[in-house]
Coordinates of C-alpha atoms in Angstrom, one line a residue:
Chain A
M1 CA 11.5 21.5 4.6
K2 CA 8.4 21.4 6.9
N3 CA 7.1 18.2 8.2
P4 CA 4.4 17.0 5.7
F5 CA 2.2 15.8 8.5
L6 CA 2.0 19.2 10.2
K7 CA 1.5 21.0 6.8
D8 CA -1.7 19.0 6.2
K9 CA -4.6 20.9 7.9
R10 CA -6.9 17.8 7.7
F11 CA -4.3 15.8 9.6
V12 CA -3.7 18.4 12.3
V13 CA -7.4 19.1 12.9
S14 CA -8.5 15.4 12.9
V15 CA -5.6 14.3 15.2
I16 CA -6.6 17.1 17.7
V17 CA -10.2 16.0 17.6
L18 CA -9.4 12.4 17.9
A19 CA -6.9 13.1 20.7
I20 CA -9.6 15.0 22.6
L21 CA -12.0 12.1 22.1
C22 CA -9.5 9.6 23.3
V23 CA -8.8 11.7 26.4
L24 CA -12.5 12.1 27.1
A25 CA -13.1 8.4 26.6
L26 CA -10.2 7.2 28.7
G27 CA -10.9 9.7 31.4
A28 CA -14.7 9.2 31.4
P29 CA -14.8 8.6 35.1
Y30 CA -13.2 12.0 35.7
F31 CA -15.1 14.0 33.1
A32 CA -18.5 12.5 33.4
P33 CA -20.6 14.1 36.2
F34 CA -22.3 10.8 36.8
S35 CA -21.8 7.1 36.3
Y36 CA -23.2 5.6 33.1
D37 CA -25.7 3.5 35.0
A38 CA -26.6 5.8 37.8
V39 CA -30.4 6.2 37.5
S40 CA -32.6 9.2 38.6
V41 CA -29.7 11.8 38.7
G42 CA -32.2 14.2 37.2
P43 CA -35.9 14.3 36.2
N44 CA -36.8 11.5 33.7
L45 CA -36.5 12.5 30.0
A46 CA -35.3 16.1 30.8
P47 CA -34.5 18.1 27.7
P48 CA -30.9 19.3 27.2
G49 CA -29.7 22.1 29.5
G50 CA -29.2 22.9 33.2
A51 CA -27.5 20.2 35.3
N52 CA -27.7 17.6 32.5
I53 CA -26.0 19.2 29.5
M54 CA -27.5 16.6 27.0
G55 CA -30.6 15.9 29.0
T56 CA -31.6 12.6 30.6
D57 CA -33.1 9.4 29.4
V58 CA -36.2 7.4 30.4
L59 CA -34.6 6.2 33.6
G60 CA -33.3 9.7 34.5
R61 CA -29.7 8.7 33.6
D62 CA -27.4 11.6 32.5
L63 CA -27.0 11.4 28.7
Y64 CA -23.7 13.3 28.6
S65 CA -22.2 10.7 31.0
R66 CA -23.6 7.9 28.9
V67 CA -22.2 9.3 25.7
L68 CA -18.8 9.8 27.3
Y69 CA -18.7 6.2 28.5
G70 CA -20.1 5.2 25.1
A71 CA -17.0 6.7 23.5
R72 CA -14.9 4.2 25.5
L73 CA -16.8 1.2 24.2
S74 CA -17.2 2.4 20.6
L75 CA -13.5 3.4 20.3
A76 CA -12.3 0.2 22.0
V77 CA -14.4 -2.0 19.7
G78 CA -13.2 0.0 16.7
F79 CA -9.5 -0.2 17.6
C80 CA -9.4 -3.8 18.7
T81 CA -11.3 -5.2 15.7
A82 CA -9.3 -3.2 13.3
I83 CA -6.0 -4.5 14.8
F84 CA -7.4 -8.1 14.8
S85 CA -8.3 -7.9 11.1
L86 CA -5.0 -6.1 10.4
V87 CA -3.0 -9.0 11.9
L88 CA -5.0 -11.9 10.6
G89 CA -5.6 -10.3 7.1
T90 CA -1.9 -9.3 6.7
L91 CA -0.7 -12.8 7.6
T92 CA -3.1 -14.5 5.3
G93 CA -2.6 -12.0 2.4
A94 CA 1.2 -12.0 2.8
I95 CA 1.5 -15.7 2.7
A96 CA -0.9 -16.2 -0.1
G97 CA 0.7 -13.4 -2.2
Y98 CA 4.3 -14.3 -1.5
F99 CA 4.2 -18.1 -1.8
G100 CA 1.5 -18.3 -4.4
G101 CA 0.5 -21.7 -5.8
I102 CA -1.4 -24.0 -3.5
W103 CA -1.1 -21.6 -0.5
D104 CA -2.7 -18.8 -2.6
K105 CA -5.5 -21.1 -3.8
L106 CA -6.2 -22.5 -0.4
L107 CA -6.1 -19.2 1.6
M108 CA -7.9 -17.2 -1.0
S109 CA -10.8 -19.6 -1.3
I110 CA -11.2 -19.4 2.5
V111 CA -11.2 -15.6 2.1
D112 CA -13.8 -15.8 -0.7
I113 CA -16.2 -17.8 1.5
F114 CA -16.0 -15.3 4.3
Y115 CA -16.4 -12.6 1.7
I116 CA -19.9 -13.7 0.7
F117 CA -21.0 -14.7 4.2
P118 CA -23.7 -12.1 5.0
M119 CA -22.2 -10.0 7.8
L120 CA -25.4 -9.8 9.7
L121 CA -25.8 -13.6 9.7
L122 CA -22.3 -14.1 10.9
A123 CA -22.8 -11.5 13.6
I124 CA -26.0 -13.2 14.8
L125 CA -24.3 -16.6 14.9
F126 CA -21.4 -15.3 16.9
T127 CA -23.5 -13.5 19.4
L128 CA -25.5 -16.7 19.8
L129 CA -22.3 -18.7 20.4
L130 CA -20.4 -16.2 22.5
G131 CA -23.1 -14.2 24.1
R132 CA -24.1 -10.6 23.5
G133 CA -21.1 -9.0 24.9
F134 CA -17.7 -7.5 23.9
L135 CA -16.4 -10.9 22.7
G136 CA -19.4 -11.7 20.5
I137 CA -19.4 -8.4 18.8
F138 CA -15.6 -8.4 18.5
M139 CA -15.6 -11.7 16.7
A140 CA -18.6 -10.7 14.5
I141 CA -16.8 -7.6 13.2
G142 CA -13.3 -9.0 13.2
M143 CA -14.2 -12.1 11.2
T144 CA -16.0 -10.2 8.5
T145 CA -13.5 -7.4 8.0
W146 CA -10.2 -9.3 7.9
V147 CA -10.9 -10.6 4.4
T148 CA -10.8 -7.1 2.9
Q149 CA -7.4 -6.6 4.5
A150 CA -6.2 -10.0 3.3
R151 CA -7.1 -9.2 -0.3
L152 CA -5.4 -5.8 -0.1
V153 CA -2.1 -7.2 1.3
R154 CA -2.1 -10.0 -1.1
A155 CA -2.4 -7.6 -4.1
L156 CA 0.4 -5.4 -2.6
V157 CA 2.7 -8.4 -1.9
L158 CA 2.1 -9.8 -5.4
Q159 CA 3.5 -6.5 -6.8
A160 CA 6.3 -6.2 -4.3
R161 CA 7.5 -9.8 -4.8
E162 CA 8.8 -8.9 -8.3
L163 CA 10.9 -5.9 -7.2
P164 CA 14.7 -6.0 -7.3
Y165 CA 15.2 -5.7 -3.5
V166 CA 13.4 -9.0 -3.0
E167 CA 15.8 -10.7 -5.4
A168 CA 18.7 -9.0 -3.8
G169 CA 17.6 -10.3 -0.4
R170 CA 17.3 -13.8 -1.7
A171 CA 20.7 -13.6 -3.3
L172 CA 22.2 -12.5 0.0
G173 CA 20.9 -15.8 1.4
L174 CA 17.9 -14.6 3.4
T175 CA 15.1 -17.1 4.0
H176 CA 11.8 -16.5 2.3
L177 CA 10.2 -15.8 5.7
K178 CA 12.8 -13.2 6.5
V179 CA 12.4 -11.5 3.1
L180 CA 8.7 -11.4 3.6
F181 CA 8.5 -10.2 7.2
K182 CA 11.7 -8.1 7.5
H183 CA 11.7 -6.5 4.0
I184 CA 8.4 -6.7 2.1
L185 CA 5.9 -6.1 4.9
P186 CA 7.8 -3.1 6.4
N187 CA 7.8 -1.5 2.9
L188 CA 4.0 -1.9 2.8
M189 CA 3.5 0.0 6.1
G190 CA 2.2 3.1 4.4
P191 CA -0.8 1.5 2.6
M192 CA -1.5 -0.7 5.6
I193 CA -1.6 2.3 8.0
V194 CA -4.0 4.0 5.7
S195 CA -6.3 1.1 5.4
L196 CA -6.2 0.7 9.2
T197 CA -7.3 4.3 9.5
F198 CA -10.3 3.7 7.3
Q199 CA -11.1 0.4 9.0
I200 CA -11.5 1.8 12.5
P201 CA -14.4 4.2 11.7
N202 CA -16.0 1.5 9.5
N203 CA -15.9 -0.9 12.5
I204 CA -17.2 1.7 14.8
L205 CA -20.1 2.2 12.4
T206 CA -20.7 -1.6 12.2
E207 CA -20.6 -1.9 16.0
S208 CA -23.2 0.9 16.3
F209 CA -25.3 -0.8 13.6
L210 CA -25.2 -4.1 15.4
S211 CA -26.0 -2.5 18.7
F212 CA -28.8 -0.5 17.1
V213 CA -30.5 -3.7 15.9
G214 CA -30.1 -5.2 19.3
L215 CA -27.2 -7.7 18.7
G216 CA -24.5 -5.7 20.3
L217 CA -23.6 -4.5 23.8
Q218 CA -26.6 -4.7 26.0
P219 CA -27.9 -2.0 28.4
P220 CA -26.9 -0.6 30.9
Y221 CA -23.7 -0.5 28.8
S222 CA -23.9 2.5 26.6
S223 CA -22.1 2.2 23.2
W224 CA -23.3 4.9 20.8
G225 CA -25.4 2.3 18.9
T226 CA -27.1 1.1 22.1
L227 CA -27.9 4.7 23.0
A228 CA -29.3 5.4 19.5
N229 CA -31.4 2.3 19.8
E230 CA -32.8 3.5 23.1
G231 CA -33.4 6.9 21.7
Y232 CA -35.0 5.7 18.5
R233 CA -38.2 4.6 20.2
G234 CA -38.9 8.1 21.4
I235 CA -37.5 10.0 18.5
Q236 CA -40.6 12.1 17.9
S237 CA -41.0 13.5 21.4
Y238 CA -37.4 13.3 22.7
P239 CA -35.1 13.7 19.7
H240 CA -32.1 14.6 21.9
L241 CA -31.8 10.9 23.0
M242 CA -30.9 9.9 19.5
L243 CA -29.3 13.1 18.2
F244 CA -26.5 13.4 20.7
P245 CA -25.1 9.9 20.4
G246 CA -25.5 10.3 16.6
L247 CA -23.6 13.5 16.7
A248 CA -20.8 12.0 18.7
L249 CA -20.6 9.2 16.2
F250 CA -20.7 11.6 13.3
I251 CA -17.8 13.7 14.6
T252 CA -15.7 10.6 15.2
M253 CA -16.4 9.3 11.8
I254 CA -15.6 12.6 10.1
A255 CA -12.3 12.9 12.0
F256 CA -11.2 9.4 11.1
H257 CA -12.2 10.0 7.6
F258 CA -10.2 13.1 7.2
L259 CA -7.3 11.5 9.0
G260 CA -7.4 8.6 6.5
D261 CA -7.6 11.0 3.5
A262 CA -4.6 13.0 4.8
L263 CA -2.5 9.9 5.6
R264 CA -3.2 8.5 2.2
D265 CA -2.1 11.6 0.5
I266 CA 1.1 11.8 2.6
L267 CA 2.1 8.1 2.9
D268 CA 0.6 6.5 -0.2
P269 CA -0.2 9.0 -2.8
K270 CA -0.9 6.6 -5.6
S271 CA -3.4 4.3 -3.9
S272 CA -7.2 4.6 -3.9
I273 CA -7.8 2.7 -0.6
G274 CA -10.5 4.4 1.4
S275 CA -12.4 5.6 -1.5
I276 CA -13.1 1.9 -1.7
N277 CA -14.5 1.7 1.8
Chain B
M1 CA -16.3 -17.7 -22.5
L2 CA -18.3 -20.8 -22.1
T3 CA -15.6 -22.6 -20.1
Y4 CA -15.2 -19.5 -18.0
L5 CA -18.9 -19.4 -17.2
L6 CA -18.9 -23.1 -16.4
K7 CA -15.9 -22.7 -14.1
R8 CA -17.6 -19.8 -12.3
M9 CA -20.8 -21.8 -11.9
V10 CA -18.8 -24.6 -10.2
Q11 CA -17.1 -22.0 -8.0
T12 CA -20.4 -20.4 -7.1
F13 CA -21.8 -23.8 -6.2
I14 CA -18.8 -24.7 -4.0
T15 CA -19.0 -21.3 -2.2
L16 CA -22.8 -21.7 -1.6
L17 CA -22.2 -25.2 -0.3
F18 CA -19.6 -24.0 2.2
L19 CA -22.0 -21.2 3.2
T20 CA -24.9 -23.5 3.9
V21 CA -22.7 -26.1 5.7
A22 CA -21.1 -23.5 7.9
T23 CA -24.5 -21.9 8.7
F24 CA -26.1 -25.3 9.4
F25 CA -23.5 -26.4 11.8
L26 CA -22.8 -23.1 13.5
L27 CA -26.5 -22.7 14.1
R28 CA -26.7 -26.1 15.7
L29 CA -23.6 -25.4 17.9
A30 CA -25.5 -22.5 19.4
P31 CA -27.3 -23.3 22.6
G32 CA -31.1 -23.6 22.6
G33 CA -33.5 -25.3 20.3
P34 CA -36.6 -24.4 18.2
F35 CA -39.1 -25.8 20.7
D36 CA -37.6 -24.5 23.9
G37 CA -40.1 -22.3 25.6
E38 CA -41.2 -21.0 28.9
K39 CA -43.3 -24.1 29.3
V40 CA -41.5 -27.3 29.9
W41 CA -43.1 -30.2 28.0
P42 CA -43.2 -33.8 29.2
A43 CA -40.2 -35.7 27.8
E44 CA -42.4 -37.9 25.5
I45 CA -44.0 -34.9 23.8
Q46 CA -40.6 -33.2 23.3
A47 CA -39.3 -36.5 21.9
N48 CA -42.3 -36.8 19.6
I49 CA -41.9 -33.3 18.2
E50 CA -38.2 -33.8 17.7
A51 CA -38.9 -37.1 15.9
K52 CA -41.5 -35.3 13.7
Y53 CA -39.0 -32.8 12.5
G54 CA -36.1 -35.3 12.4
L55 CA -34.2 -33.4 15.0
N56 CA -33.3 -36.6 16.9
R57 CA -31.1 -38.0 14.2
P58 CA -27.4 -37.2 13.9
L59 CA -26.5 -33.8 12.6
Y60 CA -24.8 -35.0 9.4
S61 CA -27.9 -37.1 8.4
Q62 CA -30.2 -34.1 9.1
F63 CA -28.0 -32.1 6.8
F64 CA -28.1 -34.6 4.0
T65 CA -31.9 -34.9 4.2
W66 CA -32.2 -31.1 4.1
G67 CA -29.9 -31.1 1.0
N68 CA -31.9 -33.8 -0.6
D69 CA -35.1 -31.9 0.0
L70 CA -33.5 -28.8 -1.4
I71 CA -32.5 -30.6 -4.6
H72 CA -36.2 -31.5 -5.0
G73 CA -37.1 -27.8 -4.6
D74 CA -38.4 -28.2 -1.0
L75 CA -37.3 -25.7 1.6
R76 CA -39.4 -27.4 4.3
E77 CA -41.9 -25.8 6.6
S78 CA -41.1 -23.1 9.1
F79 CA -40.8 -24.2 12.7
H80 CA -42.1 -20.9 14.0
Y81 CA -44.8 -20.0 11.5
I82 CA -46.2 -23.5 11.8
G83 CA -47.5 -25.0 8.6
T84 CA -46.1 -22.3 6.3
P85 CA -43.6 -23.5 3.8
V86 CA -40.3 -21.5 3.9
R87 CA -40.6 -21.1 0.1
E88 CA -43.8 -19.2 0.6
I89 CA -42.5 -16.9 3.3
I90 CA -39.5 -16.0 1.2
S91 CA -41.4 -15.6 -2.1
D92 CA -43.8 -13.3 -0.3
A93 CA -41.1 -11.2 1.3
L94 CA -38.6 -11.1 -1.5
P95 CA -40.4 -8.7 -3.9
P96 CA -40.4 -5.6 -1.6
S97 CA -36.8 -6.3 -0.6
L98 CA -35.7 -6.7 -4.2
E99 CA -37.6 -3.6 -5.3
L100 CA -36.0 -1.6 -2.5
G101 CA -32.6 -2.9 -3.4
F102 CA -33.1 -2.3 -7.1
F103 CA -34.4 1.2 -6.7
A104 CA -31.6 2.1 -4.3
L105 CA -29.0 0.7 -6.7
V106 CA -30.4 2.6 -9.7
F107 CA -30.7 5.8 -7.7
S108 CA -27.3 5.6 -6.2
L109 CA -25.6 4.7 -9.5
S110 CA -27.4 7.5 -11.6
I111 CA -27.1 10.3 -9.0
G112 CA -23.7 9.1 -7.8
I113 CA -22.2 9.1 -11.3
V114 CA -23.8 12.5 -12.2
L115 CA -22.6 14.1 -9.0
G116 CA -19.1 12.7 -9.5
V117 CA -18.9 13.8 -13.1
L118 CA -20.2 17.3 -12.4
S119 CA -17.9 17.8 -9.4
A120 CA -14.9 16.6 -11.4
W121 CA -15.9 18.9 -14.3
K122 CA -16.5 21.9 -12.0
R123 CA -13.6 21.1 -9.8
G124 CA -12.9 23.5 -7.0
T125 CA -16.2 25.3 -7.3
F126 CA -19.0 25.6 -4.8
F127 CA -20.8 22.8 -6.5
D128 CA -17.8 20.5 -6.1
F129 CA -17.5 21.4 -2.5
S130 CA -21.2 20.8 -1.7
A131 CA -21.3 17.5 -3.6
M132 CA -18.3 16.2 -1.8
F133 CA -19.8 17.3 1.5
I134 CA -22.9 15.2 0.8
A135 CA -20.6 12.4 -0.2
I136 CA -18.7 12.5 3.1
A137 CA -21.9 12.8 5.1
G138 CA -23.3 9.8 3.2
I139 CA -20.2 7.7 4.0
T140 CA -20.0 8.6 7.7
L141 CA -23.6 8.8 8.8
P142 CA -25.2 5.4 9.8
A143 CA -28.3 4.5 7.9
Y144 CA -30.5 4.4 11.1
L145 CA -29.6 8.0 11.8
V146 CA -30.2 9.1 8.2
G147 CA -33.6 7.3 8.1
T148 CA -34.9 8.7 11.3
L149 CA -33.7 12.2 10.4
L150 CA -35.5 12.0 7.0
V151 CA -38.7 10.8 8.6
L152 CA -38.5 13.5 11.3
L153 CA -38.0 16.2 8.6
F154 CA -40.2 15.1 5.7
S155 CA -43.0 13.3 7.5
N156 CA -43.2 14.9 11.0
Y157 CA -42.3 18.5 10.4
L158 CA -43.1 19.0 6.7
G159 CA -45.7 16.3 6.2
W160 CA -44.8 15.8 2.6
L161 CA -44.1 12.0 2.6
P162 CA -45.5 9.0 4.4
P163 CA -43.2 7.9 7.3
A164 CA -43.5 4.2 6.7
L165 CA -44.7 1.2 4.7
W166 CA -44.1 0.1 1.1
E167 CA -47.3 0.7 -0.9
D168 CA -47.6 3.7 -3.2
K169 CA -44.8 5.4 -5.0
Q170 CA -44.6 8.2 -2.4
S171 CA -43.9 5.7 0.4
M172 CA -40.9 4.4 -1.6
I173 CA -39.0 7.6 -1.7
L174 CA -37.6 7.9 1.8
P175 CA -36.5 4.3 2.2
T176 CA -34.8 4.3 -1.2
I177 CA -32.9 7.5 -0.4
T178 CA -31.9 6.2 3.0
L179 CA -30.6 2.9 1.6
A180 CA -29.0 4.6 -1.4
L181 CA -27.1 7.4 0.4
R182 CA -24.0 5.4 1.4
P183 CA -23.4 3.7 -2.0
L184 CA -24.3 7.0 -3.7
A185 CA -21.6 8.8 -1.7
I186 CA -19.0 6.1 -2.5
I187 CA -19.8 6.1 -6.2
A188 CA -19.7 9.9 -6.4
R189 CA -16.3 10.1 -4.7
M190 CA -15.0 7.3 -6.8
T191 CA -16.2 8.7 -10.1
R192 CA -14.7 12.1 -9.3
T193 CA -11.3 10.7 -8.3
T194 CA -11.0 8.3 -11.3
L195 CA -12.3 10.9 -13.7
L196 CA -9.7 13.4 -12.6
E197 CA -7.0 10.8 -13.0
V198 CA -8.2 9.7 -16.4
M199 CA -8.3 13.3 -17.7
H200 CA -4.5 13.4 -17.4
A201 CA -4.1 10.3 -19.7
D202 CA -2.4 10.6 -23.1
Y203 CA -5.5 9.6 -25.1
I204 CA -7.5 12.4 -23.6
R205 CA -4.8 14.9 -24.8
T206 CA -5.1 13.2 -28.2
A207 CA -8.8 13.5 -28.2
Y208 CA -8.6 17.2 -27.4
S209 CA -6.0 17.8 -30.1
K210 CA -8.3 16.2 -32.7
G211 CA -10.5 19.1 -32.0
L212 CA -13.2 17.3 -30.1
S213 CA -15.5 19.3 -27.8
D214 CA -15.2 19.2 -24.0
S215 CA -18.4 17.3 -23.6
S216 CA -17.5 14.8 -26.3
V217 CA -14.2 14.0 -24.6
L218 CA -15.8 13.8 -21.2
F219 CA -18.7 11.5 -22.1
K220 CA -17.3 9.4 -25.0
H221 CA -13.7 8.9 -23.9
A222 CA -13.1 9.7 -20.2
L223 CA -16.3 8.5 -18.6
K224 CA -16.3 5.0 -20.1
N225 CA -12.7 4.4 -19.0
S226 CA -13.4 5.6 -15.5
M227 CA -16.3 3.2 -15.0
I228 CA -14.1 0.2 -14.3
P229 CA -13.4 0.9 -10.6
I230 CA -17.1 1.6 -10.2
I231 CA -18.1 -1.7 -11.7
T232 CA -15.6 -3.4 -9.3
M233 CA -17.4 -1.7 -6.5
L234 CA -20.8 -3.1 -7.5
G235 CA -20.2 -6.4 -5.7
P236 CA -19.4 -4.9 -2.3
I237 CA -22.1 -2.3 -2.9
T238 CA -24.8 -5.0 -3.4
A239 CA -23.6 -6.7 -0.3
S240 CA -23.9 -3.5 1.7
L241 CA -27.4 -2.8 0.2
I242 CA -28.5 -6.2 1.4
T243 CA -27.1 -5.7 4.9
G244 CA -28.3 -2.1 5.0
S245 CA -31.8 -3.0 3.9
Y246 CA -32.4 -4.7 7.2
V247 CA -32.2 -1.4 9.1
V248 CA -34.2 0.5 6.4
E249 CA -36.9 -2.2 6.4
T250 CA -37.1 -2.0 10.2
I251 CA -37.3 1.8 10.3
F252 CA -39.9 2.0 7.5
Q253 CA -41.8 -1.1 8.5
I254 CA -41.4 -2.6 5.0
P255 CA -42.7 -6.2 4.8
G256 CA -39.5 -7.5 3.3
L257 CA -36.9 -10.3 4.1
G258 CA -35.2 -8.1 6.7
Q259 CA -37.8 -8.7 9.3
Y260 CA -37.1 -12.5 9.3
F261 CA -33.3 -12.2 9.4
I262 CA -32.7 -11.7 13.1
T263 CA -36.0 -13.2 14.4
S264 CA -35.6 -16.5 12.5
V265 CA -32.2 -17.1 14.1
L266 CA -33.4 -16.1 17.6
N267 CA -36.3 -18.4 17.2
R268 CA -34.0 -21.2 16.0
D269 CA -36.3 -21.6 13.0
Y270 CA -33.7 -23.7 11.2
P271 CA -35.5 -24.2 7.9
L272 CA -36.2 -20.5 7.6
V273 CA -32.6 -19.5 8.5
M274 CA -31.3 -21.9 5.9
G275 CA -33.7 -20.6 3.3
M276 CA -32.7 -17.0 4.0
T277 CA -29.0 -17.8 3.9
L278 CA -29.4 -19.5 0.5
T279 CA -31.4 -16.6 -0.9
Y280 CA -28.8 -14.0 0.3
G281 CA -25.9 -16.2 -0.8
L282 CA -27.4 -16.7 -4.3
I283 CA -28.1 -13.0 -4.8
L284 CA -24.6 -12.1 -3.7
T285 CA -22.8 -14.6 -5.8
L286 CA -24.9 -13.9 -8.9
C287 CA -24.1 -10.2 -8.5
N288 CA -20.4 -10.9 -8.3
L289 CA -20.7 -13.1 -11.4
F290 CA -22.5 -10.3 -13.3
V291 CA -19.8 -7.8 -12.2
D292 CA -17.0 -10.0 -13.5
I293 CA -18.7 -10.5 -16.9
T294 CA -19.5 -6.8 -17.3
Y295 CA -15.9 -6.1 -16.5
G296 CA -14.6 -7.8 -19.6
W297 CA -17.3 -6.1 -21.7
I298 CA -16.3 -2.6 -20.6
D299 CA -12.5 -3.2 -20.7
P300 CA -11.4 -5.7 -23.3
R301 CA -7.9 -5.9 -21.7
I302 CA -9.3 -7.9 -18.8
R303 CA -11.5 -10.1 -20.9
V304 CA -11.2 -13.6 -19.5
D305 CA -10.2 -15.5 -22.6
A306 CA -7.9 -12.8 -23.9
K307 CA -4.9 -14.8 -22.5
K308 CA -5.3 -17.6 -24.9

C-alpha cells in the first residue's frame, strides 16, 4: 500500500511549494541580491527586468529582495499566531468540553465575548498598547483567532468524552487530566492539524490586511501587506509594486489551502473544517 | 420561544456590556489623550479642557456617567469633530455602510448558492472546475488586491465603471463585488460540499423512487436540507463583511463608518470610539440572534423549545 500522503498530488505539490518558500524566507540574506532596506540600488521606480527582477520602489529599493524578506515576516507571523491560538484555544476548549458545568459556562462566555469583539478594534487597541511591531500584531491576531479553535476543540472533546476508551481509562484509575491530555487530545490530532493548516494562511491574510491599513509592521520592514500598502498609492502608474507582493501572497495562500484540503481528506475525512474558514 | 428570546436578550445585553467595558478601559490604558497635540498648552487650559469633558474624574465614574448618558439616548459630542454629536456622525455614515453590507450579503448569498448548486449538479465538468477556481481565488485573495485589480481593469483600462464613490447604481457595482467575493466563495464551496453529501441520504433515494424529477428532488428536498451549514455561516460572514467593509470603503472612498474606525482611535476620540463599538457590537449580536432563530425555522430538530 502506498503512502496516502505521497499519493495525493495536492499534498505533494503544495508541500514542495511551501518548502521552497520557507527556504527562500529563511535564506533571504543569501538569496536576496540586496538588503530589504538598502536604498538606491537601482533607479527609482524601475519597471521589472534587468538587474532588479521585480523592479524597484520609490526609494530605489530592490522589490525582489523586499518580497523575499517579506516572506520571512509574513510566514513568521502566520506560524506564531496559529500556534498561539492552537495552544490557548485547545486548552480552553478541552477543559470546557471535558469538565463541563461551571467550567464550560465560564470559559465559553469568555470565548463568546471575544467572538463578537470586532477584530479591527481589538487590533487597533493592541497596537496602541504594545506599539506597531511584531508583538502588537501578534497579540491582535492571536487574541481574535483562538476562540474559533476553542469552539472546535470543545465540540470535538464533547463527542470524544462519551467514547468507551475514556470510560476504560477512568476505570483503570487514570486521573481526569491524564485521560484528557494523554488520551483524548492525541486522538484529536487529525482535526487539529487540519485546522492549524487553515489557520496559518488566514492569519497571514489578516496580517497583510492589518499592515495594509497601516496598523501592522512599519516601513522599512517589508511584510507583504506593508509592501502592498506602499504599492497601492501608485497602482495606476507602477502596478508592479503591488502586483508582486500580491502574487507572493496569492501563491502562499493557494499552497496552504490545497495542503489543508489534502490533509483534511487524508487525516479527517468526515469533517468540514476549512470550508468553514 | 418567548423565554428563549428573553434569555437571548439578556445574553446580548451582557455581551455588549462586556464589550463596552473592555473597550472603555483598554482605550484609557493606551498612552496619549484626546487633547495631546504638537502644541503644549499651559497647565490651567489643559485642566479646564479636561474638566469640561469630565476627564479629570476617576475612570469608573467617567464610565458610569457615560453609561447614564447612553441610557438617555445621548452618545455625547465628538472630541475631534468639535460640536458634532456622535449620534449624528454615526447616523450620517451608517446608511452607506449598511447598504454596502446588505448588497454584498445578498449578492454573495444568491450567486454563491447558485454557483454551488450548479457545480454540485454538473459535478466534474468544466463549469464545476471554473466555479471552484473562482471560489478558491475568492477565499485566498485579500480584498485590497481584488478591489485594486477590479478598479484597474474596469475603470482604468476598460472605462466601464466609476472607480470610486457611492452615488449612482453604477458606482455601487465594484465595491459590492469586492466585498462579496470572499463570502461568495465560502458559500459556493459550502453549498457544493453539503449538497453532494445530502444527495447520498436515504430520503433522496426515496424521493427519486417516488418518481420525482431531478429538479424537484434538488430544489424541494436536497437544497433546503443543505442550507443549515450556510445559515450557521451567516454570523461569521456578517462579521467578516463588517471588517472587510473598512478596506472596501477606503479603496472606493465610500463615506461610510469605516473611515472613522481607525482615525477615531488614533485621535483618542473616546465618545466616537464608544459609539462605533456599540454600533458594531449591536449589528453583530443582532445578526447572531437572527441566525439562531432562522435555524429552528429551517430545521425543526434544533428548535429551541423542542426539548420540553
